[in-house]
XYZ file of C-alpha atoms in Angstrom:
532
model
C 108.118 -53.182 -88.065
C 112.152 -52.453 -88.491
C 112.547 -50.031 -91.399
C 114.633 -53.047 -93.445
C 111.554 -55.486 -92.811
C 109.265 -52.063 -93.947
C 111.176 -52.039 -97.438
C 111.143 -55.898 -97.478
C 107.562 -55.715 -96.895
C 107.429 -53.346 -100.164
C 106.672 -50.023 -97.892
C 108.453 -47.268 -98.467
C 110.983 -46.750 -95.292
C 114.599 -46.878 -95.160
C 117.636 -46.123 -93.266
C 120.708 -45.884 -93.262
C 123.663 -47.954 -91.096
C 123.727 -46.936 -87.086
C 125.914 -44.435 -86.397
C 128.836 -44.564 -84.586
C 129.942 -41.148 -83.146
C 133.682 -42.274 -82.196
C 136.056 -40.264 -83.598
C 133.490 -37.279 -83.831
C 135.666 -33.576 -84.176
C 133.239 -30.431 -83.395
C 133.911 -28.114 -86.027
C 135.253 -25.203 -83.907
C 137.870 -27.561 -83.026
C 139.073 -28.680 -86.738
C 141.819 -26.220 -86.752
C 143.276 -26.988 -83.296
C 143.297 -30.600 -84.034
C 145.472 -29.825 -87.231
C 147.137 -27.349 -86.018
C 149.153 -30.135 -83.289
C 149.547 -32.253 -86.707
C 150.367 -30.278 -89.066
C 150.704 -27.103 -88.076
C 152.521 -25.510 -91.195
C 149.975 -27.041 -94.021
C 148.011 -24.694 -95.662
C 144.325 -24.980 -94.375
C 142.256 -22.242 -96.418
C 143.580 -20.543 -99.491
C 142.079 -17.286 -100.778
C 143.513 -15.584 -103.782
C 146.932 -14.447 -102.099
C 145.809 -14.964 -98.674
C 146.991 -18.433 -96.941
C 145.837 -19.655 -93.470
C 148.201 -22.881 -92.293
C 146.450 -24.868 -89.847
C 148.367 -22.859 -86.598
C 146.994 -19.504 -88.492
C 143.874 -20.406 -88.871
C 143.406 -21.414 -85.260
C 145.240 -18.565 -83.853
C 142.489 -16.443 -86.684
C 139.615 -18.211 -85.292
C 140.357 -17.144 -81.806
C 141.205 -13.579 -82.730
C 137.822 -13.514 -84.147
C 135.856 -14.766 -81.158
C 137.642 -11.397 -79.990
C 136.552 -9.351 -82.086
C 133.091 -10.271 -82.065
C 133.023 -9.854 -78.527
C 134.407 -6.146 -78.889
C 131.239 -5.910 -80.458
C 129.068 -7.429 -77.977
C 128.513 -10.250 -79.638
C 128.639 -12.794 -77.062
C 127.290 -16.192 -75.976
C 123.735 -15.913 -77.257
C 124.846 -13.068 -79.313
C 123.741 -12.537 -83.653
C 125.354 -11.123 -86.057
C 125.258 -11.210 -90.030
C 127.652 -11.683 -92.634
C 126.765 -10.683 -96.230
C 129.925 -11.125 -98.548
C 130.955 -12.910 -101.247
C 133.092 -15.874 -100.800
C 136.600 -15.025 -98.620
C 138.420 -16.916 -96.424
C 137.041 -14.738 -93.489
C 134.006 -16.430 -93.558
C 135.240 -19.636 -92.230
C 136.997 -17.412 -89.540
C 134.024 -15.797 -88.447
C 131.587 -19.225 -88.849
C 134.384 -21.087 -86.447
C 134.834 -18.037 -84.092
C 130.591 -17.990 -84.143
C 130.842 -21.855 -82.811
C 133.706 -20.835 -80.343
C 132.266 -17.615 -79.513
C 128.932 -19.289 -78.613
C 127.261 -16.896 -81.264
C 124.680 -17.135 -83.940
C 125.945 -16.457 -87.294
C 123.565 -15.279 -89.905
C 124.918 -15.484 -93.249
C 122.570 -13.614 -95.996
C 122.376 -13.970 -99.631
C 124.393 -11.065 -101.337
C 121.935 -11.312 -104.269
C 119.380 -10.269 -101.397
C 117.406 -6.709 -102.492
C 117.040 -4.034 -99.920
C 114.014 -5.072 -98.786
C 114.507 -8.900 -98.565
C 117.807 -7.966 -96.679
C 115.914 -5.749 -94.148
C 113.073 -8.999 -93.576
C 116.032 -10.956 -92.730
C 118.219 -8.088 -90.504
C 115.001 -7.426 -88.842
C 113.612 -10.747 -88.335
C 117.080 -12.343 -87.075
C 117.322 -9.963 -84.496
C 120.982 -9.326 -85.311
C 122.933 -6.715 -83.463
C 126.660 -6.294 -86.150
C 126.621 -6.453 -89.722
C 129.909 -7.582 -91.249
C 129.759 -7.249 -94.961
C 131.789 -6.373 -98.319
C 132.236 -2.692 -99.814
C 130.538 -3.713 -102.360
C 127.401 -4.107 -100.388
C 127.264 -1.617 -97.778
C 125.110 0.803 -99.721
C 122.505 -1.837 -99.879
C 122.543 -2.841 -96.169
C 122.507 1.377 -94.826
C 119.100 0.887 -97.273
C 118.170 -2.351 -95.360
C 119.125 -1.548 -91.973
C 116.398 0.691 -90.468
C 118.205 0.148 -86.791
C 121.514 2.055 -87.672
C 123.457 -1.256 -86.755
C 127.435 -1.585 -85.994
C 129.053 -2.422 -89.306
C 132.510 -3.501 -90.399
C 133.618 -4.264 -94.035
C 134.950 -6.971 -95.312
C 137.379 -6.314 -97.861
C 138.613 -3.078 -96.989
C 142.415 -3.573 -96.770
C 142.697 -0.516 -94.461
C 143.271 -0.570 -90.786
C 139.551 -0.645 -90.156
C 138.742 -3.872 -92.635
C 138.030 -7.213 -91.183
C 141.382 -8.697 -92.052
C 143.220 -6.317 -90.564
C 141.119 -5.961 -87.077
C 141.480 -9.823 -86.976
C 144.757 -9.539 -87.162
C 145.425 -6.838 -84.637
C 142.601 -8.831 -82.127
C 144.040 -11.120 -79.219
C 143.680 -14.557 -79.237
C 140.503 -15.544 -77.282
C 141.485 -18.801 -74.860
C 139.497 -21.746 -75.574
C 136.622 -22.214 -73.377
C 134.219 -25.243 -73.106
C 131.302 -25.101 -75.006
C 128.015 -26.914 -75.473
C 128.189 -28.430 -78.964
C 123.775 -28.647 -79.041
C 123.508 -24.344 -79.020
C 122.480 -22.496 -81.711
C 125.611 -21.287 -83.439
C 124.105 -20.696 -86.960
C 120.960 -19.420 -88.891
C 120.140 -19.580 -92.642
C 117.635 -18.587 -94.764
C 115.259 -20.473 -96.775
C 115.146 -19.632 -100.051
C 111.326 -18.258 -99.537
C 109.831 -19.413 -103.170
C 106.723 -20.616 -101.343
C 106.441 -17.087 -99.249
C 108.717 -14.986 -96.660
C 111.955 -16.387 -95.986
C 112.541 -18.877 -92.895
C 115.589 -18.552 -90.626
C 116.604 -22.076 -90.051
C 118.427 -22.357 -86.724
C 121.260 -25.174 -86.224
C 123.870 -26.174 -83.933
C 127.427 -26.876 -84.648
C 126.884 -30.493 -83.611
C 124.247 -30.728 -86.177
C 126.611 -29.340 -88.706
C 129.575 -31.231 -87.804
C 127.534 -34.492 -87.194
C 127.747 -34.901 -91.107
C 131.533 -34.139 -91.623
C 131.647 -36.873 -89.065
C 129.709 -39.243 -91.247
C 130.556 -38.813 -94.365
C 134.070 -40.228 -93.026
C 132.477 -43.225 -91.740
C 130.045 -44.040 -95.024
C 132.256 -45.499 -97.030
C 131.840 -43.362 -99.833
C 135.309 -41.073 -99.248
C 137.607 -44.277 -98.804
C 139.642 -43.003 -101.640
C 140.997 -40.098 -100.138
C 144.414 -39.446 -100.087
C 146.463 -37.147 -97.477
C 147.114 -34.676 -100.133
C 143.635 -33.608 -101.212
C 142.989 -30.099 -102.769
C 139.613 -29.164 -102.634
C 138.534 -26.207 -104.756
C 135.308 -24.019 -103.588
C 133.616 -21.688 -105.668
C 129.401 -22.325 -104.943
C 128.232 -19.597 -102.188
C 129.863 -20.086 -99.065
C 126.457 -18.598 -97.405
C 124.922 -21.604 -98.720
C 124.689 -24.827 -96.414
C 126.561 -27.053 -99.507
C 129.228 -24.013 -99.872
C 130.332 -23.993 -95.848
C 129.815 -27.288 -96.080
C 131.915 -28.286 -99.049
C 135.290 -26.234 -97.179
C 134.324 -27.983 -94.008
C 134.636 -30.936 -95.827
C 138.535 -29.986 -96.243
C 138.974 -28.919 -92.706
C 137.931 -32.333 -91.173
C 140.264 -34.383 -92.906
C 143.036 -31.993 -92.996
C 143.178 -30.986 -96.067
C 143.579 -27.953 -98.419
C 140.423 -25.999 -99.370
C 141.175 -23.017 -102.040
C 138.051 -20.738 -101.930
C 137.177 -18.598 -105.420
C 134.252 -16.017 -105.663
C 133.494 -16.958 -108.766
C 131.695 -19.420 -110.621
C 132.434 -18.830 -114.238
C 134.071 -22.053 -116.047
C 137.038 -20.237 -117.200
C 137.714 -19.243 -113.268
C 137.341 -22.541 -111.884
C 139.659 -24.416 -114.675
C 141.802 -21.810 -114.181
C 142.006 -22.644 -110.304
C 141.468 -26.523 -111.225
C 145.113 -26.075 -113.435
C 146.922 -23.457 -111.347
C 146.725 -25.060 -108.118
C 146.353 -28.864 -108.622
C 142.863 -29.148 -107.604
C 141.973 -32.743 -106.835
C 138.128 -32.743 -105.941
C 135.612 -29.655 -106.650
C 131.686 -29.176 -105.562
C 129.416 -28.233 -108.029
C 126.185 -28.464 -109.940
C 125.562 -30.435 -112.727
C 125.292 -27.084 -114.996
C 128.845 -26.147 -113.994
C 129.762 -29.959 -114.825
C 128.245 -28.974 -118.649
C 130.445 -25.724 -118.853
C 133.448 -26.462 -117.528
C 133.161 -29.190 -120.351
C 133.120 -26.797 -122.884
C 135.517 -24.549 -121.574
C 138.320 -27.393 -121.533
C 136.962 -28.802 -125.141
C 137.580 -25.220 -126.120
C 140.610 -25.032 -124.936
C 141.620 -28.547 -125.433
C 142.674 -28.890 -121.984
C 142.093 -31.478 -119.216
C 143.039 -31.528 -115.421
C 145.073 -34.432 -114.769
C 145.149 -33.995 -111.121
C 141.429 -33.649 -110.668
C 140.214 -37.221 -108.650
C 136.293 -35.841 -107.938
C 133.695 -33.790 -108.646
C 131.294 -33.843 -105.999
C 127.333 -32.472 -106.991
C 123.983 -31.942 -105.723
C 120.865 -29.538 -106.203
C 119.764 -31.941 -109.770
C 120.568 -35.482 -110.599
C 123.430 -36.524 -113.429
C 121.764 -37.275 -117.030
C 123.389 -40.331 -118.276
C 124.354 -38.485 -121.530
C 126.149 -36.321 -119.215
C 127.982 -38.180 -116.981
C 129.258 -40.186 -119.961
C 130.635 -37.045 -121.979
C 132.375 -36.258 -118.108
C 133.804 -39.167 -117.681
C 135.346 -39.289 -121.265
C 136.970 -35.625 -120.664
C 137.314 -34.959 -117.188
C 138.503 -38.884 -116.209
C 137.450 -38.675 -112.764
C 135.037 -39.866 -110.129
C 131.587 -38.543 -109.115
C 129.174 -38.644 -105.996
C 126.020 -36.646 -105.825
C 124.750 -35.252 -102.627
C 120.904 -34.523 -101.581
C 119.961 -32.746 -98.512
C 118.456 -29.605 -97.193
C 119.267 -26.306 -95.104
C 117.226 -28.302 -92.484
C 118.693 -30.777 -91.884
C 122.100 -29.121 -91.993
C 123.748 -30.759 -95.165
C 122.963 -34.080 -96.599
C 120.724 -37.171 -95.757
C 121.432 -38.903 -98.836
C 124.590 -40.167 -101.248
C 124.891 -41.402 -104.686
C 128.612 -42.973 -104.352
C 131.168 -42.932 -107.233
C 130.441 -47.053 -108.090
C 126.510 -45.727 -108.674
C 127.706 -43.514 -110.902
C 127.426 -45.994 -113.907
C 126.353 -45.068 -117.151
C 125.236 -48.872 -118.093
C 122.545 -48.412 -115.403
C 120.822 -44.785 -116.359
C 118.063 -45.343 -114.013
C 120.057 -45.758 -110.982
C 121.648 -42.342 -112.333
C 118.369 -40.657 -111.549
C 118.427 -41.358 -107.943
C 120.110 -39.287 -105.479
C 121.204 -42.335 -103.659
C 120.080 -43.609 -100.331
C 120.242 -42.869 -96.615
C 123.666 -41.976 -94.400
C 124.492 -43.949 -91.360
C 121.936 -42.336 -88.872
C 119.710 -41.136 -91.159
C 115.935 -43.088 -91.685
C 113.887 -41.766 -95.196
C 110.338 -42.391 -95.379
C 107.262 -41.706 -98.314
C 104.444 -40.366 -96.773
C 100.961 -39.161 -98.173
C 98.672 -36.703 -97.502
C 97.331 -38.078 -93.752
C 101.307 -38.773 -92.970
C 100.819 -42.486 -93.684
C 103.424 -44.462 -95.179
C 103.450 -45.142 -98.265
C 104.146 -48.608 -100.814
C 107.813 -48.646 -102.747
C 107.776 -46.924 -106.027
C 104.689 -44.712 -104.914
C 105.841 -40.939 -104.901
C 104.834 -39.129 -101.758
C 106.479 -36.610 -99.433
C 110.145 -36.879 -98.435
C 110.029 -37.537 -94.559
C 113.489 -37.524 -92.892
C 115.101 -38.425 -89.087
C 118.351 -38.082 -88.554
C 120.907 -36.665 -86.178
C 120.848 -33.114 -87.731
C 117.318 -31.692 -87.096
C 116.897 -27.872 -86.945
C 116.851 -27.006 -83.763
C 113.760 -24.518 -84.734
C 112.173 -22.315 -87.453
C 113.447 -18.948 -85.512
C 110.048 -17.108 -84.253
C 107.911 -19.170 -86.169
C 106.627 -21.787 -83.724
C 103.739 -22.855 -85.702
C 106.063 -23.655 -88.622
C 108.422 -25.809 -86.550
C 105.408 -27.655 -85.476
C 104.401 -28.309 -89.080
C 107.418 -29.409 -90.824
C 108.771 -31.384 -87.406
C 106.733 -34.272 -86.249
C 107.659 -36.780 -83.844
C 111.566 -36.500 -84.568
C 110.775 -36.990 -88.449
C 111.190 -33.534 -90.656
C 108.668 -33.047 -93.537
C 110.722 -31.716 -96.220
C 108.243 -30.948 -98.930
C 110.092 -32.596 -101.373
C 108.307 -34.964 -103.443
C 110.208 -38.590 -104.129
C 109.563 -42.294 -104.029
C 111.902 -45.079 -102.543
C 112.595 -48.766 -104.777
C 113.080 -51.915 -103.363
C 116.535 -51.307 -102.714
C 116.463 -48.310 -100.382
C 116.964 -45.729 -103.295
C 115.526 -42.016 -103.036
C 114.389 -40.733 -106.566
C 113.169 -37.105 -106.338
C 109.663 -36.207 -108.329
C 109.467 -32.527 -107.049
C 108.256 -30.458 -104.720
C 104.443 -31.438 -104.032
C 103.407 -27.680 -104.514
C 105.390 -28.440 -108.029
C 103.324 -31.144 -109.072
C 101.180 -30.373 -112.356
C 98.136 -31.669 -112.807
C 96.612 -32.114 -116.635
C 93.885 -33.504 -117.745
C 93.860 -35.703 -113.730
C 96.969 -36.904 -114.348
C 99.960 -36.020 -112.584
C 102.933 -34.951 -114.290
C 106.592 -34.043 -112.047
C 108.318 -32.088 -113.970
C 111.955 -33.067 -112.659
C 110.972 -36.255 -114.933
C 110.098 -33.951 -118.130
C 113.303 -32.143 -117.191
C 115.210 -34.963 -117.367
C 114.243 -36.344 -120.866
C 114.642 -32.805 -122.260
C 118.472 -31.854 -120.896
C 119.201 -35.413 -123.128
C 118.526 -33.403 -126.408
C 122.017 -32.116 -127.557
C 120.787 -28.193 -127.876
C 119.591 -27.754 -124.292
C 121.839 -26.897 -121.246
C 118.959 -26.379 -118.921
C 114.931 -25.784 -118.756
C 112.413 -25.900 -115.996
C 109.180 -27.658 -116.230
C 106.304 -26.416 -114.855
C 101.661 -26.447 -115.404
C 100.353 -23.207 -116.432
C 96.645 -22.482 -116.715
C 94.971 -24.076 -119.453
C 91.406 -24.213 -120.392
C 90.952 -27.568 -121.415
C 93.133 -29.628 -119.418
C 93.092 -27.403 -116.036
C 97.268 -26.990 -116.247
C 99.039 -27.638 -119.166
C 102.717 -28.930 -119.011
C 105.191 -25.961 -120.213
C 109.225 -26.237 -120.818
C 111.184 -22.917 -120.523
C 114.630 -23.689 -122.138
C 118.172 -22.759 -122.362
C 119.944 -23.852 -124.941
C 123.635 -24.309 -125.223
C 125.847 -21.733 -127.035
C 125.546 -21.919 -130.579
C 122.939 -24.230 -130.859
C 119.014 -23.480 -132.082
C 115.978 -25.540 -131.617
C 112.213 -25.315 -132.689
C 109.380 -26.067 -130.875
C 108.309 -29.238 -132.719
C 112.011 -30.600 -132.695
C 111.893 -30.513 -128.851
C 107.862 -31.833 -128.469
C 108.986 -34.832 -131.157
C 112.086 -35.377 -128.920
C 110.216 -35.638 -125.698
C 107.968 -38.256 -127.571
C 110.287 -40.871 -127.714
C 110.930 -40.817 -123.763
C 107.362 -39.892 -122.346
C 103.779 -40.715 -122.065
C 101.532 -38.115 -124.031
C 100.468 -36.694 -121.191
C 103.551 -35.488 -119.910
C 105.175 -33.709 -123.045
C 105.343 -30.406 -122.840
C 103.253 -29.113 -125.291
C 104.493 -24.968 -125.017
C 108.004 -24.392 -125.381
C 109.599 -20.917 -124.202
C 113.137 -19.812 -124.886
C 115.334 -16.781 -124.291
C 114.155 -16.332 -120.879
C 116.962 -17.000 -118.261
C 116.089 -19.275 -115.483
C 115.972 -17.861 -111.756
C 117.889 -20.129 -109.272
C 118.704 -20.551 -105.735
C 122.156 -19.767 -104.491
C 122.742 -23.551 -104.598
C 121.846 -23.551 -108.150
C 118.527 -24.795 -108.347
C 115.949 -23.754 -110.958
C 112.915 -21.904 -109.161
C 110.252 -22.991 -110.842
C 107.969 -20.965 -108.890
C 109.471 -17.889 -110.148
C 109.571 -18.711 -113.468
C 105.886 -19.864 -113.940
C 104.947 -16.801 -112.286
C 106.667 -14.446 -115.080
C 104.706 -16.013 -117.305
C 101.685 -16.332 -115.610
C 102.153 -12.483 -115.128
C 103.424 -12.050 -119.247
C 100.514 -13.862 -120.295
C 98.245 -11.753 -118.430
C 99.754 -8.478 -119.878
């Protein structure tokens, strides 16, 4: 059975259009294809530091140099732990060019969770900021090579890049490893996720070919300010780089920062989460300011409320296109285009959209069988962009990779039409009374109430019902809510069963450098504060 006669047949399999590689630029080659074009247009922007498209390929080369100065060769690791800079894209392109693995970690990252990931990647040169090197000589039991990022002296990256030789371009095989990344590890240790640059330039390719970027113009400005260690952050500046285009890089996510940026330098699409969407909002109400240059906002990591997307479409005037994917599959499987994006039809607005050329989504149960439309199940993907392995964990890549599919452990359900709606991770499910409640539903209904910016869902242990549904909230500046308010609110959108009948606030919500909420974490504080 074809996977369009599967959906006709009301099971829950669909995929995307073929995919036509023609056309297909390997990342480490974005900047020499520009450069011949248009050599003198700025490429990567960073504060006062501009790479045109000849810089940045003479920068990437210089790079490849200096890594191997270092030993780090074909084959070779290192790790980067910074915040966002425009180096980063020099050392992730020289990595490809270089043949090297590049292992970017989380600068949020304690001492000890950066020594399980400097120990476990097997990495042989640190390359990190000032700000952080205190924390990685606590980390680093092995006394490893290290060179700082932002030290403006002879001896920082920027200026041993600079004073490096060009390396000459040499063939390369576009299937090696040239990057690893790290799970976020809320379901136990960390998992370095090892990819290839054709995996992670297979969906630069196809995101030109889906139909969804059409209106792109020659004279895009794309603003980054999400983690550029982050497959969405790399990603998002890649994004730039493919199309020849302008990608202005910030380290910081505050509202104010990013309207700033957004005003100052004519920013025409951005990548964020739908949080950010909320506050930079308020920050241009408050300052009763628009951006009239600003053509997209691109999201992912939680779907759009309706309420929301029709308060952004009234101030910021622009279009929108959500994004869902994984670190596993090396960016996205899935797209909600900017004609989706219609507040008239709110439940279309909770999908994340449906399969990319190449790309084949199925609903699976327990036993791995497939599953009927409108059932949720297990997110099972196929695609072009595998991992290439779980690094040292061989029993792990045999779990999650099965006969070309990837099990994500996302939780989600597919309609008629081919559209992905997330429920949650399966481990997330709660389960009251026998019925099963996903809390990115309960979430959903609750960020509609005009007091709360955010709150995470999640079952804690109840006596009665086994787990009983709990809301932890964060409420938008200003504003107060009571308990009852928020239970009575929930009413009007949800079966009994699923309303939340304990509501916490005033404690912040832990998320994932892409933004999401960890609900793990926060169910755990209170499993722990209620046991105190």
């Amino acid at each position: 059975m074809s996977h369009s006669d599967a959906l006709a047949n009301g099971m829950a399999l669909a995929e995307g259009p073929p995919l036509d590689e023609t056309g297909l630029i390997l990342p480490s080659e974005y900047p020499t294809v520009f450069a011949a074009k248009t050599p003198d247009k700025p490429a990567i922007v960073f504060g006062p530091h501009r790479w045109t498209y000849a810089q940045l390929d003479r920068g990437c080369n210089a790079a490849v140099s200096l890594l191997r100065e270092h030993g780090v060769g074909p084959g070779g690791r290192f790790a980067y732990m910074g915040k966002n800079s425009d180096l980063f894209f020099l050392l992730l392109i020289g990595a490809m060019r270089a043949q090297a693995v590049m292992v970017p970690i989380n600068w949020r990252n304690t001492a000890p969770e950066t020594r399980y990931v400097l120990e476990d990647s097997a990495v042989t040169l640190v390359i990190a900021d000032r700000e952080f090197d205190p924390l990685v000589a606590q980390a680093d039991c092995k006394g490893l090579p290290r060179v700082i990022v932002d030290d403006e002296g002879p001896d920082g990256l920027r200026a041993r890049i600079a004073a490096s030789p060009p390396a000459p371009h040499v063939p390369l095989d576009p299937r090696a490893p040239c990057l690893q990344l790290y799970t976020s590890g809320t379901t136990g240790k960390p998992k370095g996720v090892l990819t290839s640059q054709y995996a992670f330039g297979i969906h630069r390719h196809i995101e030109t070919i889906s139909g969804y970027f059409d209106d792109w113009g020659d004279d895009e400005i794309l603003l980054s300010p999400l983690p550029a260690f982050h497959i969405g952050g790399m990603s998002w500046v890649c994004t730039a780089l493919v199309r020849g285009a302008t990608a202005h890089v910030i380290a910081d996510t505050n509202p104010a920062t990013i309207l700033d940026a957004c005003l100052a330098q004519g920013i025409t699409r951005t990548f964020i989460v739908p949080t950010l969407v909320r506050a930079l909002i308020g920050e241009m109400d408050a300052r009763n300011v628009r951006v009239p240059t600003l053509r997209g906002i691109h999201y992912g990591a939680a779907s759009m409320d309706p309420a929301l997307l029709e308060r952004s479409v009234d101030r910021l005037g622009c279009r929108f296109l959500q994004y869902y994917g994984m670190t596993e599959i090396s960016g996205t499987m899935a797209i909600l285009g900017p004609k989706e994006h219609d507040a008239a039809n709110p439940a279309l607005l909770r999908s994340v959209g449906r399969p990319l050329p190449g790309f084949s989504i199925a609903i699976r149960g327990p036993e791995g069988e497939l599953l009927p439309v409108d059932t949720p199940g297990e997110i099972w993907v196929k695609g072009p962009s595998l991992l290439i392995e779980y690094w040292n964990k061989p029993d792990a890549t045999a779990e999650a990779l099965i006969d070309g599919w990837y099990r994500s452990g996302d939780g989600g359900k597919l309609d008629k039409d081919g559209y992905l709606f997330l429920t949650d991770r399966i481990k997330d499910m709660i389960v009251s009374g026998g019925e099963n409640v996903y809390p990115a539903e309960v979430e959903a209904v609750l960020r509609d109430h005009p007091a709360i910016l955010d709150c995470a869902v999640f079952g804690l242990p109840h006596p009665k019902w086994g787990e009983g549904v709990t809301a932890s909230l964060e409420l938008r500046p200003g504003h107060e809510v009571d308990a009852d308010e928020v239970i009575a609110f929930a009413r009007k959108s949800l079966a009994a069963y699923k309303i939340p009948r304990r509501i916490e606030q005033g404690v912040p919500l832990p998320r994932t450098a892409s933004g999401k909420v960890q609900r793990a974490l926060i169910r755990q504080y209170f499993i722990e504060r209620d046991q105190s």
